[in-house]
CSV table of C-alpha atoms in Angstrom, one decimal:
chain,number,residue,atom,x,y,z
A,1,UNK,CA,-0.4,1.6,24.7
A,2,UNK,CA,-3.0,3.6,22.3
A,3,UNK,CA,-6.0,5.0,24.0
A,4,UNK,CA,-8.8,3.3,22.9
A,5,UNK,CA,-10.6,4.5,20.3
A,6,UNK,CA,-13.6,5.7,22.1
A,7,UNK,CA,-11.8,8.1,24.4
A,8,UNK,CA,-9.5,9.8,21.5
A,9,UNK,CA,-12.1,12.5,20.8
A,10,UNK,CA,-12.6,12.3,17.4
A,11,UNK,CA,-15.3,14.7,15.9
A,12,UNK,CA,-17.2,11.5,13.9
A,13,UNK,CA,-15.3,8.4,15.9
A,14,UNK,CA,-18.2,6.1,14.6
A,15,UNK,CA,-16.3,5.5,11.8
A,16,UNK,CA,-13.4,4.2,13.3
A,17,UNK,CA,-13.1,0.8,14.6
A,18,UNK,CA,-11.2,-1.1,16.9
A,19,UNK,CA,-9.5,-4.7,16.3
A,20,UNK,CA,-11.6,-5.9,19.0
A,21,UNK,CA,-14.6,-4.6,17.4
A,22,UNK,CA,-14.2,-6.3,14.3
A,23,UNK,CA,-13.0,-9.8,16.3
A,24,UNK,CA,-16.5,-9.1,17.8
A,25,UNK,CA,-18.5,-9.6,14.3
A,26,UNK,CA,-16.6,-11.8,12.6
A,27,UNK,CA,-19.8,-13.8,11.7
A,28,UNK,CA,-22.2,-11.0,12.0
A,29,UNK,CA,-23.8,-11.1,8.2
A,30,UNK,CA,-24.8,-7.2,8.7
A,31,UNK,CA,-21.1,-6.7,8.3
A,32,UNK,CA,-18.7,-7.5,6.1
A,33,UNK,CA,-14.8,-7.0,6.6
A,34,UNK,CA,-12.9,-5.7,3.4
A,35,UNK,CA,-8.9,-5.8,2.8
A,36,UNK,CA,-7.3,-3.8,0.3
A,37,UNK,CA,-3.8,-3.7,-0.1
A,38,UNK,CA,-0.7,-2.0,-2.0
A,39,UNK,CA,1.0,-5.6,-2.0
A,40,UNK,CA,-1.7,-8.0,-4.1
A,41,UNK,CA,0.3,-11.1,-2.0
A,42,UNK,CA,-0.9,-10.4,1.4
A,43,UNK,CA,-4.8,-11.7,0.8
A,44,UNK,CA,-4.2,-14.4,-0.7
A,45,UNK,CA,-0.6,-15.4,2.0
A,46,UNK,CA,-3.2,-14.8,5.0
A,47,UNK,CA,-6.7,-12.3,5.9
A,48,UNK,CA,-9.0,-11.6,8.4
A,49,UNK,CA,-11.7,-14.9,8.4
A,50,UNK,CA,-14.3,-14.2,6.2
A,51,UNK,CA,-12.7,-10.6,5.1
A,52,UNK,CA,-13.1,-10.5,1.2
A,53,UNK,CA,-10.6,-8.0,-1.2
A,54,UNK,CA,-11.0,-5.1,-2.8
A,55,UNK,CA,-8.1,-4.5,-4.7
A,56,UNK,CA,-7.8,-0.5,-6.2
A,57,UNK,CA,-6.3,-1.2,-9.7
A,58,UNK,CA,-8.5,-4.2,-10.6
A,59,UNK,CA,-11.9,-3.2,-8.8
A,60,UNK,CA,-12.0,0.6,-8.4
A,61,UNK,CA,-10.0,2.0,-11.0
A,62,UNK,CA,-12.0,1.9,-14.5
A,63,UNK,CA,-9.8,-0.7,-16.8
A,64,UNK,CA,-9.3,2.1,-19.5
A,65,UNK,CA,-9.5,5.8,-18.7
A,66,UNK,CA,-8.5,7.4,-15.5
A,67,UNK,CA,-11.1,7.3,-13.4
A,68,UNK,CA,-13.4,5.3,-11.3
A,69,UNK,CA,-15.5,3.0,-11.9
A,70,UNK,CA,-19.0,3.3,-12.9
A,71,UNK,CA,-22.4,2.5,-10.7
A,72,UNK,CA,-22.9,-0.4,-12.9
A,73,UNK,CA,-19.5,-1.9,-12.1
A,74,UNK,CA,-19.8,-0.4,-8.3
A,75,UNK,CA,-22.9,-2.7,-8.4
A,76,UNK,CA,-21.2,-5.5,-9.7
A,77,UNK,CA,-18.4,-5.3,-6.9
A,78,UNK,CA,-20.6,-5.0,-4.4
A,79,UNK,CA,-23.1,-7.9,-5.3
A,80,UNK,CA,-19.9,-9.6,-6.0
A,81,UNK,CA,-18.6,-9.3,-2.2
A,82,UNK,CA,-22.4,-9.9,-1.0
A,83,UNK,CA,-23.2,-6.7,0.3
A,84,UNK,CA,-26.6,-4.7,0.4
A,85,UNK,CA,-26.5,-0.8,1.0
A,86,UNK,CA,-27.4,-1.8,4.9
A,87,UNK,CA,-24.7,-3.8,4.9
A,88,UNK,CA,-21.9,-1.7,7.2
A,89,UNK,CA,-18.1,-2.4,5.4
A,90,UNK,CA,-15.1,-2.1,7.4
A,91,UNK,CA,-12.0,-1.7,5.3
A,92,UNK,CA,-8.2,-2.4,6.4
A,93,UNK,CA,-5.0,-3.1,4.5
A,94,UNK,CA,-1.1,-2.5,4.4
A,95,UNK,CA,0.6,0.2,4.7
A,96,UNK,CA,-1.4,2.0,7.6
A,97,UNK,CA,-4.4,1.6,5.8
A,98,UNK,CA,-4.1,3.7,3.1
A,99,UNK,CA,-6.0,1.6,0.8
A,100,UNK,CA,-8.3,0.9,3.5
A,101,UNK,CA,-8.6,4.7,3.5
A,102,UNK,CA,-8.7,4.9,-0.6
A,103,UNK,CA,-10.9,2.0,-0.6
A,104,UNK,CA,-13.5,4.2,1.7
A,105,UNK,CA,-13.2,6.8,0.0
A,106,UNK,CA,-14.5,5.4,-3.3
A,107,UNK,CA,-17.3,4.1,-1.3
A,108,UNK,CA,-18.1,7.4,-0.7
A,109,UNK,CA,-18.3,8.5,-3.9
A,110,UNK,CA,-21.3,5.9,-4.4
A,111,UNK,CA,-23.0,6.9,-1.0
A,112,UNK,CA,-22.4,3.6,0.8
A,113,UNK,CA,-21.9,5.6,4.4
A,114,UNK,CA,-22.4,2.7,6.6
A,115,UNK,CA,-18.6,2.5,6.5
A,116,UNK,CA,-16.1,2.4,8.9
A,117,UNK,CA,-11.8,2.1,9.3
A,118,UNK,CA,-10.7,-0.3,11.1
A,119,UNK,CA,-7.8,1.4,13.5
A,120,UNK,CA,-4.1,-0.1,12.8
A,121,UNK,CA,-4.6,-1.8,9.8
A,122,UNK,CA,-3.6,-5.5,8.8
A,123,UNK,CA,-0.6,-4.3,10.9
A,124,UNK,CA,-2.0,-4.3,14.1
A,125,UNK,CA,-4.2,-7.4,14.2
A,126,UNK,CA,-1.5,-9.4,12.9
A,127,UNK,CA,0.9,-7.6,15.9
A,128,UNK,CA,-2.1,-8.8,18.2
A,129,UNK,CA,-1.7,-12.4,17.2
A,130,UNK,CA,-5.7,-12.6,16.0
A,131,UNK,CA,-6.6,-15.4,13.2
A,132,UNK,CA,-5.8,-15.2,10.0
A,133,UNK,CA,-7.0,-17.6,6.9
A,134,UNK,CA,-6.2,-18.3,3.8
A,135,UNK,CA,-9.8,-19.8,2.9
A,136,UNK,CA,-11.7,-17.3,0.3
A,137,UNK,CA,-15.0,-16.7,1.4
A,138,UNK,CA,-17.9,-17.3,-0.9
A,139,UNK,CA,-21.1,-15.2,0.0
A,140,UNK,CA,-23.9,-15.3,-2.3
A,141,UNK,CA,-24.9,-12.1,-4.6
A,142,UNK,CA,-26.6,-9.6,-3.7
A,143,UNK,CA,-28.5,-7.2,-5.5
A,144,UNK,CA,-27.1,-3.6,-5.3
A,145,UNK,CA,-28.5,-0.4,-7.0
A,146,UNK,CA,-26.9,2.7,-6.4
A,147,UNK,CA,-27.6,6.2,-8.0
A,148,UNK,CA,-24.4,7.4,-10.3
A,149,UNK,CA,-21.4,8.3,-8.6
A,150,UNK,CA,-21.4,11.4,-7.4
A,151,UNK,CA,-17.5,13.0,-7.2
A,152,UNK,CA,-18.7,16.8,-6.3
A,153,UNK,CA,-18.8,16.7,-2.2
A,154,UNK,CA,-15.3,14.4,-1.7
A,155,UNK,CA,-13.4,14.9,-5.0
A,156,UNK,CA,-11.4,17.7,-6.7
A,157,UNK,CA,-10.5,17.9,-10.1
A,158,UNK,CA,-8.1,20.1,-11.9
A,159,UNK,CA,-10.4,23.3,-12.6
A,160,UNK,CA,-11.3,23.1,-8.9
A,161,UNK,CA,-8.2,22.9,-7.9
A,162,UNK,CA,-6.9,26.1,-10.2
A,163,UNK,CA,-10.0,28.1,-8.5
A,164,UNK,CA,-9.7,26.9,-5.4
A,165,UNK,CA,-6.0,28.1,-6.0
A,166,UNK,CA,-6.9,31.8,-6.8
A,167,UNK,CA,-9.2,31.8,-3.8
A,168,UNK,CA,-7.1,31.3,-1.2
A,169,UNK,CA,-7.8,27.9,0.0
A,170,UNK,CA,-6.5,25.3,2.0
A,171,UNK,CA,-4.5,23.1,0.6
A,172,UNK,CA,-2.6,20.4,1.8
A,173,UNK,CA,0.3,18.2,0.2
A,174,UNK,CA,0.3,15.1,1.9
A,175,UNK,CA,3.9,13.7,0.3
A,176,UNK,CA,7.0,13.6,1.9
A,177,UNK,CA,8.7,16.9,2.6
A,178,UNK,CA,11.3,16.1,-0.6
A,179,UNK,CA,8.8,15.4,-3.0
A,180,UNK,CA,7.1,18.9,-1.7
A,181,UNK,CA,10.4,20.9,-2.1
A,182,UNK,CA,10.6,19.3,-5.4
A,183,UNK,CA,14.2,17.5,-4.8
A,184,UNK,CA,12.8,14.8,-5.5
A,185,UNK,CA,9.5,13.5,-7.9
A,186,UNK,CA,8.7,10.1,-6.2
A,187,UNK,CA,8.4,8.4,-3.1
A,188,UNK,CA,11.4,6.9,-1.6
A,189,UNK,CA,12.3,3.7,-2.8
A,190,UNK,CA,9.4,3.9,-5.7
A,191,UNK,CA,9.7,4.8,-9.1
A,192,UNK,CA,9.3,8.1,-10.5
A,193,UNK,CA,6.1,7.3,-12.2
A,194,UNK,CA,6.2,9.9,-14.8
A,195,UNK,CA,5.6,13.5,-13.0
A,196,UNK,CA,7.8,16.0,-15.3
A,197,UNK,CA,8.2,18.9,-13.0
A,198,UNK,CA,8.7,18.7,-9.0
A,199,UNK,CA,7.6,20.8,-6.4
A,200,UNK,CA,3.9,21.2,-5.1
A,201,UNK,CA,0.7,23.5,-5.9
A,202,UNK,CA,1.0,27.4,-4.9
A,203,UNK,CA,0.1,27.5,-1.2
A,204,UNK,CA,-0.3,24.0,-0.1
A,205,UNK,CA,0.9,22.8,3.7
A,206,UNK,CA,3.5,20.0,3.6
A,207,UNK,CA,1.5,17.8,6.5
A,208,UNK,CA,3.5,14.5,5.3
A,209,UNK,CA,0.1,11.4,5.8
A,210,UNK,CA,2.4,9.8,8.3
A,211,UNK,CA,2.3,12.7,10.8
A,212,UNK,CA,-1.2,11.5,11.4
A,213,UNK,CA,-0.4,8.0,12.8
A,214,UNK,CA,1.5,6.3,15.3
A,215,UNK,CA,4.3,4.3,13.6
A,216,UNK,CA,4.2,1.5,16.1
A,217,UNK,CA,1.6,0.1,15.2
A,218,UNK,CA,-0.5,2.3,12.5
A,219,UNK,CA,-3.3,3.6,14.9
A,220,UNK,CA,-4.5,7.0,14.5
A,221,UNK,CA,-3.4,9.9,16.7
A,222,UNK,CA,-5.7,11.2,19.4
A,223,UNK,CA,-7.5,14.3,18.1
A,224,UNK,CA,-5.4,16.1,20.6
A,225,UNK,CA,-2.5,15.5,18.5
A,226,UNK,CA,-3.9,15.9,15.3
A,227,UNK,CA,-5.4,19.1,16.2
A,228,UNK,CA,-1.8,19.7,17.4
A,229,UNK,CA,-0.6,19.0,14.3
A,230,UNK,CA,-3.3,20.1,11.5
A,231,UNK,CA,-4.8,22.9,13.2
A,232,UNK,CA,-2.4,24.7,15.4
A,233,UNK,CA,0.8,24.2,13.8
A,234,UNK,CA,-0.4,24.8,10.8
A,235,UNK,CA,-3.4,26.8,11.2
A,236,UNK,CA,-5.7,25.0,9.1
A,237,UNK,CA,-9.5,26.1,9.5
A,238,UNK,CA,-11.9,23.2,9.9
A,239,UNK,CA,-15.0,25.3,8.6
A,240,UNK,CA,-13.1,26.1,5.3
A,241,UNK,CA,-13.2,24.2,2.3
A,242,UNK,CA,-10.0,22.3,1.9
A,243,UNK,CA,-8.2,20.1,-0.8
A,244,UNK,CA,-5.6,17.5,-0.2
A,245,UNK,CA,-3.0,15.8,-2.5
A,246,UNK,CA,0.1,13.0,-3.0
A,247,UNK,CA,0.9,11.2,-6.1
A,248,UNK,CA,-2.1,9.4,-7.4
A,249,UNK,CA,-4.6,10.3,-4.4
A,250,UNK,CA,-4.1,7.5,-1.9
A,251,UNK,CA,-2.3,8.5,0.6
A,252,UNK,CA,-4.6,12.0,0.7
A,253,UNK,CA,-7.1,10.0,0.9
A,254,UNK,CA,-5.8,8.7,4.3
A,255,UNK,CA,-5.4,12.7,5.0
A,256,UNK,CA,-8.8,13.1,3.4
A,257,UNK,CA,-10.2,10.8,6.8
A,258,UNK,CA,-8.3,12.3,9.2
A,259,UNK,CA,-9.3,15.7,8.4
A,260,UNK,CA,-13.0,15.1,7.3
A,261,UNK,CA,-13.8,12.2,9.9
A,262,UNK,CA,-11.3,12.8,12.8
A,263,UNK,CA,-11.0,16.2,13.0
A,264,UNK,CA,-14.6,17.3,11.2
A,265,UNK,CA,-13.6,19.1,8.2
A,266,UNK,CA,-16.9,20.3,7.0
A,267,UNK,CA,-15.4,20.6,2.9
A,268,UNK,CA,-13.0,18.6,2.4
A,269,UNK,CA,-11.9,16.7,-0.9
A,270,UNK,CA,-9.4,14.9,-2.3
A,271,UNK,CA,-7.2,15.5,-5.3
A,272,UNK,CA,-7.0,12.2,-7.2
A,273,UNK,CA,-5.0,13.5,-10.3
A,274,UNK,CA,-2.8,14.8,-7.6
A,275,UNK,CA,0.7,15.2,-8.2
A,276,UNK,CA,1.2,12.8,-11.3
A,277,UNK,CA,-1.4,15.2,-13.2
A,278,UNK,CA,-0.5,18.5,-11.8
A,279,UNK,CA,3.2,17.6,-12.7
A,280,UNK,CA,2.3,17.2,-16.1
A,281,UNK,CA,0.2,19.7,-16.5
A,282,UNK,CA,1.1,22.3,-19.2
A,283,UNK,CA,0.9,25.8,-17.7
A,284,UNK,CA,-0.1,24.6,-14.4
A,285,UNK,CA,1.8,26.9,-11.8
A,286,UNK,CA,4.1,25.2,-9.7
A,287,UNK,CA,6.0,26.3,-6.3
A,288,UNK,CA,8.9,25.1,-5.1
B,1,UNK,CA,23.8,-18.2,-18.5
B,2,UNK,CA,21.0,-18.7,-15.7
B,3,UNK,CA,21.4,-22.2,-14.1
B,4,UNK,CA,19.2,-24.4,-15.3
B,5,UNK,CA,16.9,-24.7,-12.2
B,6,UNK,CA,16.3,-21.2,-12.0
B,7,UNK,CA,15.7,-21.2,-15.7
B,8,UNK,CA,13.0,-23.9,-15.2
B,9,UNK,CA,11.5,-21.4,-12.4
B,10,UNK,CA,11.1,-18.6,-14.5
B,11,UNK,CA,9.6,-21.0,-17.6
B,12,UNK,CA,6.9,-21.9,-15.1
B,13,UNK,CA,6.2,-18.3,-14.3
B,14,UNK,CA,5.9,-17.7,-17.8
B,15,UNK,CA,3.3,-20.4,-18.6
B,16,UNK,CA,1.0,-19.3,-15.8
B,17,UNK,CA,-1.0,-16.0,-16.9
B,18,UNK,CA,-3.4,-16.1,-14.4
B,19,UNK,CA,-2.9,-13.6,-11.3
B,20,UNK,CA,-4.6,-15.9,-8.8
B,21,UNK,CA,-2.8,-18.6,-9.7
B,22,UNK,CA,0.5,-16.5,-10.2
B,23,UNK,CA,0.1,-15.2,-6.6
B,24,UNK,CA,-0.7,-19.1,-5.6
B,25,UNK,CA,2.7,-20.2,-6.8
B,26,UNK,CA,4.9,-17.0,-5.3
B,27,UNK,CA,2.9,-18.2,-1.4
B,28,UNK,CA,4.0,-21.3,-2.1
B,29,UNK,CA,7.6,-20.2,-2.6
B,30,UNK,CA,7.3,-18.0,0.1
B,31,UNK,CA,6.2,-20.8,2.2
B,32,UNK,CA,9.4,-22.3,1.6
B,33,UNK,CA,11.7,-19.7,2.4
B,34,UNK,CA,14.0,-20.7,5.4
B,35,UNK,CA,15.5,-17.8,7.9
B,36,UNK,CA,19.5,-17.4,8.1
B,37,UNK,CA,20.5,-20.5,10.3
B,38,UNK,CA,22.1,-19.5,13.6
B,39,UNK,CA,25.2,-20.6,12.3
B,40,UNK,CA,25.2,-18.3,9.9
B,41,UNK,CA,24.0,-15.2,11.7
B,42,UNK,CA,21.7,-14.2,14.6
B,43,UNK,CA,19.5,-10.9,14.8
B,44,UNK,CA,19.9,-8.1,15.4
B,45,UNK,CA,21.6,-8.6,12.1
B,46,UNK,CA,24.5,-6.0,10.9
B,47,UNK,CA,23.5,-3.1,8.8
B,48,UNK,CA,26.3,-3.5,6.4
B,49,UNK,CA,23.9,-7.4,5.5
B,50,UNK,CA,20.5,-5.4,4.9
B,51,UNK,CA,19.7,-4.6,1.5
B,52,UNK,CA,19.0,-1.1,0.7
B,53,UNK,CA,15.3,0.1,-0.6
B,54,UNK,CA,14.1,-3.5,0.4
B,55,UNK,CA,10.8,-2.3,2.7
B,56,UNK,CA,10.8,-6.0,4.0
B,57,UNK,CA,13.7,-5.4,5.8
B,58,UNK,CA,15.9,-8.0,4.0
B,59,UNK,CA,19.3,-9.0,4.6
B,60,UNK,CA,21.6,-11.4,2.8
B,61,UNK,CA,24.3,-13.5,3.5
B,62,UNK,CA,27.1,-15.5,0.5
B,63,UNK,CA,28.9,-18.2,2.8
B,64,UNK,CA,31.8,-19.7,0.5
B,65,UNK,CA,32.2,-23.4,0.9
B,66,UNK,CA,35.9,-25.3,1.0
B,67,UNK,CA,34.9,-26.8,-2.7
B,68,UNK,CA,34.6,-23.4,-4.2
B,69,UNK,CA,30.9,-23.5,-4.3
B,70,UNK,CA,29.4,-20.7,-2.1
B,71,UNK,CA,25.8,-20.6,-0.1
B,72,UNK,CA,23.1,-17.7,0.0
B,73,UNK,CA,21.0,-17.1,3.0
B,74,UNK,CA,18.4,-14.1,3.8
B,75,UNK,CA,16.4,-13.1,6.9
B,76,UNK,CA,13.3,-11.6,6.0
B,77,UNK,CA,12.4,-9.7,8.8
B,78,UNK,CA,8.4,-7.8,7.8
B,79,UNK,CA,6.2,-10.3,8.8
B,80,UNK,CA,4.0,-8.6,5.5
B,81,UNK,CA,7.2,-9.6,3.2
B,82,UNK,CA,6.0,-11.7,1.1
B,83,UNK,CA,7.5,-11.6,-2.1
B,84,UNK,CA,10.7,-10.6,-0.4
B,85,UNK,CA,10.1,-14.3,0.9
B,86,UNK,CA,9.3,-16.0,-2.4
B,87,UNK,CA,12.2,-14.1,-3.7
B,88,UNK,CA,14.6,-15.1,-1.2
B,89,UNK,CA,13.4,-18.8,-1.6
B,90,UNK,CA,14.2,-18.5,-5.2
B,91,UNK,CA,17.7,-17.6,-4.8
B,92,UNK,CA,18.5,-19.7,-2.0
B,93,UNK,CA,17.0,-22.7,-3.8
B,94,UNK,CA,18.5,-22.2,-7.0
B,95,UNK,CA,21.8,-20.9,-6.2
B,96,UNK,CA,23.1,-22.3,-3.3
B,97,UNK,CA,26.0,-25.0,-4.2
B,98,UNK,CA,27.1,-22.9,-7.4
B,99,UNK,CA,30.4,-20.9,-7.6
B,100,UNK,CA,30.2,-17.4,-6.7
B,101,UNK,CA,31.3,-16.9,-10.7
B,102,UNK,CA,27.9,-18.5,-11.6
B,103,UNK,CA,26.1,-16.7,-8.8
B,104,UNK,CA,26.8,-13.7,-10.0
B,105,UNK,CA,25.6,-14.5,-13.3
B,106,UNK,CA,21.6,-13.5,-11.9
B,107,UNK,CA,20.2,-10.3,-13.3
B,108,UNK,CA,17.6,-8.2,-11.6
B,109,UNK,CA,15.7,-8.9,-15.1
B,110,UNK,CA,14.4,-11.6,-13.3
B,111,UNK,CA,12.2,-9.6,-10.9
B,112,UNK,CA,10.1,-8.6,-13.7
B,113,UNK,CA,9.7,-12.4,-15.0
B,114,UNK,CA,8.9,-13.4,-11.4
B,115,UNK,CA,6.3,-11.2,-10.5
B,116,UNK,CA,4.7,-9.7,-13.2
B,117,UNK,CA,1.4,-8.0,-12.4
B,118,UNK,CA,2.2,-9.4,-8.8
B,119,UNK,CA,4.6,-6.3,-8.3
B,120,UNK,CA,3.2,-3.4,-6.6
B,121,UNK,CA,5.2,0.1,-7.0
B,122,UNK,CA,6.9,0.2,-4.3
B,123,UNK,CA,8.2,-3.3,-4.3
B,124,UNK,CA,10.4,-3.9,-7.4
B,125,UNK,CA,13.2,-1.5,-6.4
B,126,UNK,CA,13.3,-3.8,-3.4
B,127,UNK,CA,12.9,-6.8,-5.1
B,128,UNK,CA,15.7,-6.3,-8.2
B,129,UNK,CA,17.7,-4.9,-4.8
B,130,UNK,CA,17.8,-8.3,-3.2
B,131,UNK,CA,19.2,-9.9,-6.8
B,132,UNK,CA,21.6,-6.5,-7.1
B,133,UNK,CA,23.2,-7.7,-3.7
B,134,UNK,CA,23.5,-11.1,-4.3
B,135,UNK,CA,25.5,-10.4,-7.6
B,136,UNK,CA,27.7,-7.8,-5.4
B,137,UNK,CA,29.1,-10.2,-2.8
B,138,UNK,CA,29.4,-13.5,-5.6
B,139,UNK,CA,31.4,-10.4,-7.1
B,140,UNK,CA,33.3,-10.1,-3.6
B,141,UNK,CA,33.9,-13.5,-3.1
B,142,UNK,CA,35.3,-14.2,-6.9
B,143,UNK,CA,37.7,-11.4,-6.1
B,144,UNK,CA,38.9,-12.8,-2.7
């Protein structure tokens, strides 16, 4: 049985929400319940009553270059799902939540911090037997302004990353320990999606994302355990400004929560390019 | 040569371009899909039956019948495996009754005409998996 998530001790545990908690406000306008998933089936098979998507590729990602998308399009998605910058959104998904966490994240980069997690994912309310729908909700538009994204407090880019290389700091490499050693350049059981070197950035921690959850059921770890992990084993400072990496930046952003939220990271960002740019990168040094 | 109702399968998929509406029609398959009949096999199913890379826990089963004609069967055991489902109902549906020679015919090719834009990264390893072990045991049971 997890602890519930009031007594884990997490430096900024407002942010983190309960399956009960959410059951609580399923019709509560002020909030609205957000799903976004790896697998673009699992919406649409069965969701949380009146959750809406947010899918990464389609609404996040720009539809051209590499990036995000722009306030303008922000706006648009959120007047879309019927939100209001009051409005508090609580994300969950697949996979423990990692688009949940991704999903959050990009929030973030728009300033919408009445935000929260909710704690096990699509996994654990559909382990607790709670509803699920496959009726679309409709909620009427809202009108959304936003100033322009601002990437510079939560997101690191390659420059950043070079200097943040030469002075020292933390880094931590969130994949599995055989994409880190370099064996390997993808997840198991994905496709290598184009990295041409292996390995990981000079200096960074392997701290594999999963270590931060319990597998049961896709809760987070007390902080007790993560400090365990993040701070004691491997000595990671909370008051110094840290970077963390995968792939294509979702599963650090699950690490990018833990660490910032959970454990209280004062500077912490996440390296979307991640390993699929790094890889690629001509001259960029690599460790292995 | 696909069999002709699995060739009328992938035609549909091909004439539907929306994603909504492409996701409609693989729930609806996965609606349909049908777990290994006790007769067949009861969980916990062997290991050597799972198919490897498959995240939704799949496992698959050729039963040959005394006409020649053999019979596929999968358990499908991640609640969250949906197209593994729609997959498995595909094959089952289409391929059941035929001789392990035509069985074994499929090619992991189509995955791709299946799902489309529907895939997400992890899944089509998985996916062309499932269609990679069917072929291996109609190859097993021509040989027999």
């Amino acid at each position: 049985m997890t602890a519930p998530v009031e007594s884990r001790g997490y430096v900024h545990g407002e942010v983190l929400v309960s399956t009960d908690w959410v059951a609580d406000r399923l019709s509560d306008a002020s909030v609205r319940v957000i799903e976004s998933n790896e697998d673009l089936l699992l919406y649409p098979s069965g969701h949380i009553p009146g959750a809406v998507q947010v899918d990464w590729t389609l609404d996040l990602n720009d539809q051209v270059r590499r990036d995000y998308l722009s306030r303008e399009a922000f706006e648009a998605l959120a007047s879309r799902i019927g939100i209001t910058p009051e409005t508090t959104v609580v994300f969950y998904g697949d996979k423990n939540n990692w688009w949940a966490c991704y999903a959050f994240w990009v929030f973030q980069l728009f300033g919408h911090t009445a935000a929260r997690v909710m704690d096990g994912g699509r996994l654990k309310w559909e382990q607790e037997g709670r509803p699920m729908t496959r009726e679309v909700p409709g909620y009427s538009a809202t009108t959304y302004k936003t100033r322009e994204r601002q990437d510079g407090p939560h997101r690191a880019f390659r420059n950043e990353v070079l200097a943040h290389i030469r002075a020292k700091g933390q880094l931590v490499d969130v994949r599995s320990p055989e994409e880190y050693s370099g064996a390997r350049m993808h997840m198991p059981d994905y496709p290598n999606e184009g990295a041409l070197r292996g390995g990981h950035i000079p200096g960074a921690k392997s701290i594999p994302w999963a270590r931060a959850i319990n597998p049961g059921d896709g809760t987070f770890k007390t902080a007790g355990e993560l400090r365990d992990i993040y701070l004691q084993e491997q000595a990671l400072k909370p008051a110094e400004p840290t970077i963390a990496y995968c792939r294509i930046g979702e599963r650090s952003s699950h690490t990018w929560f833990v660490l910032k939220y959970l454990l209280g990271f004062t500077n912490v960002r996440n390296y979307d390019g991640s390993w699929t740019e790094w890889g690629n990168l001509v001259g960029a040094p690599i460790e292995k | 040569m696909l069999p002709a109702t699995l060739r009328e399968i992938l035609d549909t998929f091909a004439l539907v371009s929306d994603p909504a509406d492409r996701a409609a029609l693989l729930i609806d398959f996965a609606d349909q899909f049908r777990q290994v009949p006790p007769h067949v096999a009861v969980p916990p199913f062997p290991k050597q039956r799972r198919v490897p890379a498959c995240e939704s826990e799949a496992y698959v089963w050729l039963v040959p019948q005394a006409d020649g004609t053999a019979n596929l069967h999968f358990a499908v055991e991640n609640p969250s495996g949906v197209s593994a489902k729609a997959l498995a109902s595909i094959l089952t549906s289409t391929l059941s009754g035929l001789t392990p020679e035509e069985i074994e015919q499929v090619s992991p090719d189509i995955v791709e005409q299946i799902f489309r834009q529907n895939i997400s990264m992890g899944k089509g390893m998985g996916l062309m998996a499932m269609v990679q072990a069917v072929r291996a045991l109609a190859r097993a049971a021509r040989q027999r």
